[in-house]
Amino acid sequence: CVQYKLAAAEVVAPVFKQSGPEADTTFCEQQGFPISWKYSKDPCYRIGTFSNFDQLLPTGIIRKKAPVWELVYADKDAVNREVDRLANEALDQLPITSLIIWRDGKIQKEVYQYGRKDTDLFSSFSMHKTVSGLLIDVAIEKKLIGNVDNNITDYLPALAGTEWQGRRIFHALTMTSGIGQDQAGLYLPLFFKNADRMSVIASLSKTERFKEGEKFEYSDLDTFVLGLIAEKVFGAPQGEIISDTIWQHIGAESDAQILTTKSGQHLLASNLRARSRDYLRLGLLIANNGRNHQGAQIISENWIRALFGKTERLSGCPVGRSCRKWAYSYQAWLPPIPEFMAAIGKYGQYIAVSKATNTVIVITSADGAPGLAYRPRLMQLFRAASSN
């Protein structure tokens, strides 16, 4: 009798492309993707800078802890074809440096473009804000903070007498503090002078733009205040808190980094740096109702419900879907897709989570489109990932 041996299924593997859309015409591939502070105005410097930000600013370490959670790759014949097609279109048309799709318990796609590697630490930009929000939950669960309705100045008395007086943690979490954004006034003294974060924030908090809770207005100041509260109650810099309470519990494969000011203080609202697969592990923590791969509750289920806007308080104005096409929750965005949230960073950084299909998509990018770069291609991809 003749015995036939079944061929082993072909498994998805990371794909590494040396180039990408507009690599030479826009992103200076022939110059080796150079690194410079000029990235904000000149896209030539974005690809190189966004995976090498530690060459421009000092960093603190967010330490991992063994063992690593070994992620599993799907069989190629099990990949969702529509999601894969839309992902390929996005990769062909957008300046995506890395893309990972997790679905049905496995990695279904992992691609790096423009010569980027899977060991690179990619800048999160404002995806960092979602992490800063998670630390407030950890502090509440550890009874270091009473609840989100506590006054901010109860924890940061240095802000008493400023417009933060009477504002609650909830207002900072939902970007409804009413204290205006001043990017240049916040970051320039921190990057290029030996300025103290608290002093800078106090100096920028003298004018009320609107009453607290009245209006949504995106502001790094709100997130900085949350970060300062966490540092105060934990008695440690933010990078150390992230390491102790989150990073060492998600099976991260690499230490991450947090950028610091010129004086060595941690930046609290932007540019945590990590490998893309570790961003995926963070997204999986959210997708799994705050439990890690070993079943330990790291973030409370109540906080995860709030992240997805599933509380009455976050359903109405000024942040809920009843008054905004794109809603907002606790330092996270809610696109007009059911059971879906996203940590989003400038220039097209995403950790997107669909609860409906337990899908997580990580994208790092050098997209210079204005605002949050709501590209139609990505919305098509996210919607497909959220459908069965």
mmCIF file of C-alpha atoms in Angstrom, residues 28 42 52 61 64 72 82 84 107 119 133 145 186 202 228 269 275 277 316 323 327 351 365 367-368 373-374:
data_model
loop_
_atom_site.group_PDB
_atom_site.id
_atom_site.type_symbol
_atom_site.label_atom_id
_atom_site.label_comp_id
_atom_site.label_asym_id
_atom_site.label_seq_id
_atom_site.Cartn_x
_atom_site.Cartn_y
_atom_site.Cartn_z
ATOM 1 C CA CYS A 28 14.926 60.519 0.877
ATOM 2 C CA ASP A 42 10.182 68.070 5.950
ATOM 3 C CA ASN A 52 15.702 56.489 15.834
ATOM 4 C CA ILE A 61 14.170 52.552 29.892
ATOM 5 C CA LYS A 64 10.617 43.989 30.191
ATOM 6 C CA VAL A 72 1.904 32.339 17.075
ATOM 7 C CA GLU A 82 -10.566 40.620 2.564
ATOM 8 C CA ASP A 84 -5.364 40.890 3.831
ATOM 9 C CA ILE A 107 -0.633 36.846 13.623
ATOM 10 C CA THR A 119 13.813 44.969 16.262
ATOM 11 C CA GLY A 133 -4.545 56.762 30.979
ATOM 12 C CA ILE A 145 -6.225 57.418 43.870
ATOM 13 C CA LEU A 186 4.761 73.022 26.403
ATOM 14 C CA ALA A 202 1.410 75.912 35.722
ATOM 15 C CA LEU A 228 2.185 63.889 36.908
ATOM 16 C CA ALA A 269 2.015 62.345 26.565
ATOM 17 C CA ARG A 275 8.788 47.196 18.888
ATOM 18 C CA ARG A 277 5.007 43.242 18.246
ATOM 19 C CA GLY A 316 -23.284 61.648 25.570
ATOM 20 C CA CYS A 323 -22.491 64.263 19.462
ATOM 21 C CA ALA A 327 -15.966 59.745 19.954
ATOM 22 C CA ILE A 351 -3.114 50.295 17.969
ATOM 23 C CA SER A 365 3.784 55.243 9.785
ATOM 24 C CA ASP A 367 1.949 59.853 7.208
ATOM 25 C CA GLY A 368 1.925 63.637 7.072
ATOM 26 C CA ALA A 373 -4.922 61.039 9.218
ATOM 27 C CA TYR A 374 -8.278 59.309 8.926
#
